[in-house]
Amino acid sequence: MRRQCTDIDVLVIGGGAAALAAAIEARRIGCSVLLAERAPCHLRGGNTRHARNLRLAHLAPTPFSPGAYPPATFWSELQRATQNTADPLLGQRLVEGSLAIADWLQGAGVPLQPIAGHRLPESQRTVFLLGGGKTLVQRLYAHAKHLGIEIRYETEVTDPLLTGGRLLEVCCRKAEYKQLRPRAVIACCGGAQANRAWLARHWGEAADGFINRGSPWVTGEFLAALLEQGAQAVGDPRGAYLVAVDGRSPADDGGIVTRIRGIPEGIVVDQEGRRREDEGGDTASTRYALWGRRLADWPRQIGYLLLDARGLRAAPPALYPPISAATLGELAIQLGIDPEALRLTLDAYHAAIRPPRAPGDDWQALGLLPPKTRRAYPLVEPPFHAYPLRPGITFTAQGLAVGPDTRVRLANGGVVENLFAAGMIMAPNLIPQGYLSGLALTIGLVFGRIAGSEAARYVRC
Ligand SMILES: Cc1cc2nc3c(=O)[nH]c(=O)nc-3n(C[C@H](O)[C@H](O)[C@H](O)COP(=O)(O)OP(=O)(O)OC[C@H]3O[C@@H](n4cnc5c(N)ncnc54)[C@H](O)[C@@H]3O)c2cc1C
């Protein structure tokens, strides 16, 4: 039956970390809560399903993080990563709120990976979820159900009606209620990374070459509808966190395993067989992310990581087997690259290689453009291998401007008194540019909790 419903205290839109934290917090304070998740039950959880670690401040060693990571250090690293563009009031709430997240997660039944046993690299900054994002999602849904939160799957919320500084009404597709008039709404429906039309508007044809690493249901229409009705935008509509993924990955939901990290072990050429970047410039384990953005600016958004047998042995494992051949010429033909063009690139590269002269020196290829400043080993040991690379989009960087209470701001200077936002839909207040590992999940959980309690406070007033 399709009917109008006005007796819900809090409607939470979305089904990932931010939505679950918001719903749980509002329900614990005593509100009736409806959580509307667009995805079907078996694929619930948005991009949160794919996450594995989160960034948490702590003042002393914990079973999950050695040493200490004071909020002030977290904040200064965030400022550096974003070149001082993070909102300071929200930044303060983020770093201080993160102190309580490990306990909050465990209280809701979400297990964290103990550092004992040294099975993972230890980090003072980030903790790993035991069982990854999928376990987090499963445990938080179970907890939400236990608390009496009403959960609706395959329920897309659309057509917000903003009037007089209030969100009056929304529509639900494929739900029992067609029109909803909840007392408060918390938008936790993520960015727009799965929306091809959105990406094409800002990236043109290049968007055709992008691969969406996460959920196909995070398409940003609800965000766009709010912006059209006067909500204040924040961030860069063309901004996106892009990493290099295997070009053979599925169009959506390939997850973390499709990334390619072995770039410093070889050279990367475009479809014309030309090198365009210093493959040895960024060898830190997390810097592979830089290559996504680079590939987005390349012709046809494609590159090929070329490795010889040594390089393949040294590179971290990848999901798909490489494309392999006995000679570099045969490999070029398999990749559709002109073998003569590739030969010229390799000749120039090999001629420029300088072996180390003293202990601690690295192999370098200098005097060519671009140089390779580290790990410039010759590609001589057969067989030869290639991984096709494309930009893999993780999230977009335009969202809703919010105040420190997560209330949505209006472009005319006011606020929407009963509309709150948490997670990636408001993350560009904190990361309009730049990123730190584990930040997205922390933003979702910290601001989900804040939005849940602020919405409950509003409803109870
Ligand atoms: C491969 C991969 C690995 C990642 N690894 C990490 C990591 O290790 N650490 C980290 O911090 N971050 C990581 N991230 C990023 C992080 O997972 C997300 O940015 C974060 O979880 C987003 O949380 P969220 O709740 O805001 O949104 P999501 O978890 O994306 O949830 C959005 C939800 O909204 C729903 N939805 C969308 N529109 C509507 C609508 N109109 N009506 C109803 N529901 C709607 C979607 O179905 C979805 O459930 C990773 C992302 C990817 C893709």
Short mmCIF file of C-alpha atoms in Angstrom, two decimals, residues 137-382:
data_model
loop_
_atom_site.label_atom_id
_atom_site.label_comp_id
_atom_site.label_asym_id
_atom_site.label_seq_id
_atom_site.Cartn_x
_atom_site.Cartn_y
_atom_site.Cartn_z
CA VAL A 137 28.06 -3.30 8.10
CA GLN A 138 26.61 -6.65 9.21
CA ARG A 139 27.17 -5.96 12.89
CA LEU A 140 25.76 -2.43 12.80
CA TYR A 141 22.64 -3.57 10.90
CA ALA A 142 22.12 -6.34 13.47
CA HIS A 143 22.53 -3.80 16.27
CA ALA A 144 20.16 -1.33 14.57
CA LYS A 145 17.53 -4.05 14.19
CA HIS A 146 17.96 -5.07 17.81
CA LEU A 147 17.34 -1.45 18.87
CA GLY A 148 14.07 -1.37 16.92
CA ILE A 149 15.17 0.75 13.98
CA GLU A 150 12.89 0.21 10.98
CA ILE A 151 15.00 -0.72 7.96
CA ARG A 152 13.76 -0.55 4.37
CA TYR A 153 15.86 -1.89 1.50
CA GLU A 154 15.57 -1.04 -2.19
CA THR A 155 14.13 2.25 -0.99
CA GLU A 156 15.44 5.28 -2.81
CA VAL A 157 14.56 8.61 -1.22
CA THR A 158 13.94 11.36 -3.78
CA ASP A 159 12.32 14.75 -4.35
CA PRO A 160 13.13 16.69 -1.21
CA LEU A 161 10.88 19.68 -0.71
CA LEU A 162 12.70 22.52 1.05
CA THR A 163 10.54 25.39 2.12
CA GLY A 164 10.78 28.10 4.78
CA GLY A 165 14.06 26.72 6.14
CA ARG A 166 12.56 23.23 6.67
CA LEU A 167 12.64 19.98 4.76
CA LEU A 168 8.91 19.41 4.49
CA GLU A 169 8.63 16.21 2.55
CA VAL A 170 10.48 13.52 0.62
CA CYS A 171 9.34 10.67 -1.62
CA CYS A 172 10.29 7.03 -1.22
CA ARG A 173 10.51 4.82 -4.26
CA LYS A 174 9.51 1.19 -3.88
CA ALA A 175 8.42 1.64 -0.28
CA GLU A 176 5.29 1.25 1.71
CA TYR A 177 5.19 5.00 2.19
CA LYS A 178 5.18 7.11 -0.94
CA GLN A 179 5.48 10.49 0.73
CA LEU A 180 7.19 10.97 4.03
CA ARG A 181 7.00 13.95 6.34
CA PRO A 182 9.45 12.98 9.09
CA ARG A 183 10.21 15.45 11.86
CA ALA A 184 13.92 15.35 11.06
CA VAL A 185 15.97 13.93 8.20
CA ILE A 186 19.62 12.87 8.17
CA ALA A 187 21.14 12.64 4.68
CA CYS A 188 23.89 9.99 4.64
CA CYS A 189 23.65 8.96 1.00
CA GLY A 190 27.30 9.55 0.05
CA GLY A 191 28.81 11.36 -2.92
CA ALA A 192 28.14 10.96 -6.64
CA GLN A 193 30.97 8.68 -7.79
CA ALA A 194 28.67 6.10 -9.41
CA ASN A 195 26.82 8.73 -11.43
CA ARG A 196 28.18 8.66 -15.01
CA ALA A 197 26.22 11.78 -16.04
CA TRP A 198 27.58 13.75 -13.04
CA LEU A 199 31.15 12.70 -13.87
CA ALA A 200 30.68 13.48 -17.58
CA ARG A 201 29.39 16.96 -16.72
CA HIS A 202 32.65 17.79 -14.96
CA TRP A 203 35.18 15.55 -16.74
CA GLY A 204 33.75 15.34 -20.26
CA GLU A 205 34.63 12.22 -22.25
CA ALA A 206 37.35 11.31 -19.78
CA ALA A 207 34.63 10.06 -17.42
CA ASP A 208 34.02 7.15 -19.81
CA GLY A 209 37.42 5.79 -18.85
CA PHE A 210 36.76 5.83 -15.08
CA ILE A 211 36.01 2.69 -13.10
CA ASN A 212 33.83 3.01 -10.00
CA ARG A 213 35.53 1.10 -7.18
CA GLY A 214 32.45 1.07 -4.99
CA SER A 215 28.67 0.78 -4.83
CA PRO A 216 26.63 1.51 -7.96
CA TRP A 217 23.86 3.01 -5.79
CA VAL A 218 25.82 6.05 -4.63
CA THR A 219 24.82 8.39 -7.43
CA GLY A 220 24.20 11.72 -5.70
CA GLU A 221 20.74 12.57 -7.07
CA PHE A 222 19.45 13.45 -3.61
CA LEU A 223 22.47 15.72 -3.08
CA ALA A 224 21.89 17.36 -6.47
CA ALA A 225 18.19 17.91 -5.68
CA LEU A 226 19.07 19.64 -2.40
CA LEU A 227 21.64 21.87 -4.11
CA GLU A 228 19.06 22.81 -6.74
CA GLN A 229 16.67 23.85 -3.99
CA GLY A 230 19.12 26.22 -2.33
CA ALA A 231 21.32 24.09 -0.08
CA GLN A 232 24.85 25.49 0.08
CA ALA A 233 27.44 23.52 -1.90
CA VAL A 234 30.95 22.91 -0.61
CA GLY A 235 33.99 21.42 -2.34
CA ASP A 236 34.94 21.02 -5.96
CA PRO A 237 32.40 19.50 -8.41
CA ARG A 238 35.33 18.17 -10.48
CA GLY A 239 37.18 16.90 -7.43
CA ALA A 240 37.53 13.16 -7.06
CA TYR A 241 39.72 10.69 -5.20
CA LEU A 242 41.13 8.51 -7.96
CA VAL A 243 43.53 5.59 -7.68
CA ALA A 244 45.15 3.40 -10.32
CA VAL A 245 43.15 0.20 -10.79
CA ASP A 246 43.43 -2.70 -13.19
CA GLY A 247 41.71 -1.70 -16.43
CA ARG A 248 39.95 -5.07 -16.50
CA SER A 249 38.09 -4.40 -13.22
CA PRO A 250 34.27 -4.47 -13.16
CA ALA A 251 32.55 -1.14 -13.85
CA ASP A 252 31.33 -0.99 -10.22
CA ASP A 253 32.07 -2.59 -6.87
CA GLY A 254 35.49 -4.07 -7.69
CA GLY A 255 36.66 -2.97 -4.23
CA ILE A 256 40.15 -2.59 -2.89
CA VAL A 257 41.68 -5.66 -4.55
CA THR A 258 41.65 -4.11 -8.04
CA ARG A 259 44.26 -1.45 -7.22
CA ILE A 260 47.71 -1.73 -8.79
CA ARG A 261 50.60 -0.90 -6.46
CA GLY A 262 53.69 -2.17 -8.29
CA ILE A 263 54.26 0.95 -10.40
CA PRO A 264 57.75 1.81 -9.01
CA GLU A 265 58.97 -1.64 -10.14
CA GLY A 266 58.53 -0.90 -13.85
CA ILE A 267 57.66 1.82 -16.30
CA VAL A 268 54.24 3.11 -17.32
CA VAL A 269 53.46 4.00 -20.93
CA ASP A 270 50.37 5.40 -22.62
CA GLN A 271 48.61 3.90 -25.63
CA GLU A 272 51.25 5.56 -27.88
CA GLY A 273 54.05 3.81 -26.01
CA ARG A 274 55.30 7.02 -24.32
CA ARG A 275 56.28 7.50 -20.68
CA ARG A 276 54.63 10.52 -19.08
CA GLU A 277 55.55 10.47 -15.37
CA ASP A 278 58.41 9.56 -13.02
CA GLU A 279 57.42 6.07 -11.85
CA GLY A 280 60.05 6.21 -9.09
CA GLY A 281 58.98 9.57 -7.71
CA ASP A 282 56.50 8.25 -5.16
CA THR A 283 57.45 4.89 -3.73
CA ALA A 284 55.62 5.13 -0.38
CA SER A 285 53.03 2.37 -0.11
CA THR A 286 50.04 4.75 -0.11
CA ARG A 287 51.21 6.98 -2.96
CA TYR A 288 49.85 4.69 -5.68
CA ALA A 289 46.75 6.87 -5.31
CA LEU A 290 48.52 9.67 -7.22
CA TRP A 291 48.41 7.62 -10.39
CA GLY A 292 44.62 7.61 -10.61
CA ARG A 293 44.56 11.36 -11.04
CA ARG A 294 47.40 11.22 -13.57
CA LEU A 295 45.68 8.59 -15.69
CA ALA A 296 42.50 10.70 -15.71
CA ASP A 297 44.43 13.33 -17.69
CA TRP A 298 45.98 10.84 -20.14
CA PRO A 299 44.57 10.15 -23.62
CA ARG A 300 41.75 7.58 -23.35
CA GLN A 301 42.53 7.37 -19.60
CA ILE A 302 44.61 4.25 -20.09
CA GLY A 303 48.18 3.37 -19.21
CA TYR A 304 50.21 0.16 -19.07
CA LEU A 305 52.56 -0.84 -16.29
CA LEU A 306 55.39 -2.78 -17.96
CA LEU A 307 57.48 -5.16 -15.88
CA ASP A 308 60.14 -7.72 -16.62
CA ALA A 309 60.39 -10.97 -14.63
CA ARG A 310 62.34 -9.20 -11.85
CA GLY A 311 59.79 -6.43 -11.63
CA LEU A 312 56.90 -8.87 -11.39
CA ARG A 313 58.63 -10.73 -8.55
CA ALA A 314 59.16 -7.46 -6.67
CA ALA A 315 55.68 -6.00 -7.25
CA PRO A 316 52.93 -6.57 -4.66
CA PRO A 317 50.42 -9.20 -5.78
CA ALA A 318 47.56 -8.11 -8.04
CA LEU A 319 44.05 -9.51 -8.55
CA TYR A 320 44.30 -10.36 -12.23
CA PRO A 321 47.21 -12.16 -13.90
CA PRO A 322 49.37 -9.84 -16.01
CA ILE A 323 49.35 -9.90 -19.80
CA SER A 324 52.60 -11.68 -20.65
CA ALA A 325 54.89 -12.26 -23.65
CA ALA A 326 58.37 -13.60 -24.37
CA THR A 327 59.56 -10.29 -25.83
CA LEU A 328 58.65 -6.63 -25.35
CA GLY A 329 57.74 -6.40 -29.04
CA GLU A 330 55.19 -9.21 -28.69
CA LEU A 331 53.84 -7.58 -25.55
CA ALA A 332 53.39 -4.28 -27.41
CA ILE A 333 51.34 -6.05 -30.09
CA GLN A 334 49.10 -7.65 -27.45
CA LEU A 335 48.50 -4.21 -25.92
CA GLY A 336 47.77 -2.53 -29.25
CA ILE A 337 50.87 -0.31 -28.90
CA ASP A 338 53.13 0.34 -31.90
CA PRO A 339 56.17 -1.93 -31.16
CA GLU A 340 58.56 0.57 -32.78
CA ALA A 341 57.29 3.42 -30.58
CA LEU A 342 57.71 1.25 -27.49
CA ARG A 343 61.21 0.22 -28.60
CA LEU A 344 62.25 3.89 -28.87
CA THR A 345 60.86 4.60 -25.36
CA LEU A 346 62.73 1.63 -23.90
CA ASP A 347 65.98 2.46 -25.71
CA ALA A 348 65.88 6.00 -24.30
CA TYR A 349 65.06 4.68 -20.83
CA HIS A 350 67.80 2.05 -20.84
CA ALA A 351 70.37 4.52 -22.15
CA ALA A 352 69.58 6.89 -19.28
CA ILE A 353 69.95 4.33 -16.46
CA ARG A 354 72.67 5.07 -13.87
CA PRO A 355 73.42 2.15 -11.50
CA PRO A 356 74.14 3.07 -7.85
CA ARG A 357 77.67 4.41 -7.26
CA ALA A 358 77.73 4.24 -3.46
CA PRO A 359 75.90 2.25 -0.79
CA GLY A 360 72.45 3.81 -0.25
CA ASP A 361 72.26 5.15 -3.82
CA ASP A 362 69.35 3.98 -5.95
CA TRP A 363 69.08 3.03 -9.62
CA GLN A 364 68.14 6.17 -11.54
CA ALA A 365 67.33 7.08 -15.14
CA LEU A 366 68.36 10.68 -15.56
CA GLY A 367 68.67 13.11 -18.43
CA LEU A 368 65.43 12.08 -20.08
CA LEU A 369 61.93 13.49 -19.74
CA PRO A 370 60.42 12.36 -17.48
CA PRO A 371 63.32 10.90 -15.45
CA LYS A 372 62.89 7.87 -13.24
CA THR A 373 64.43 8.94 -9.97
CA ARG A 374 64.32 5.63 -8.05
CA ARG A 375 64.23 1.90 -8.86
CA ALA A 376 65.19 2.53 -12.46
CA TYR A 377 66.05 -1.08 -13.22
CA PRO A 378 66.44 -2.20 -16.83
CA LEU A 379 63.59 -4.29 -18.28
CA VAL A 380 65.72 -7.16 -19.57
CA GLU A 381 64.68 -10.40 -17.87
CA PRO A 382 62.02 -12.31 -19.86
#
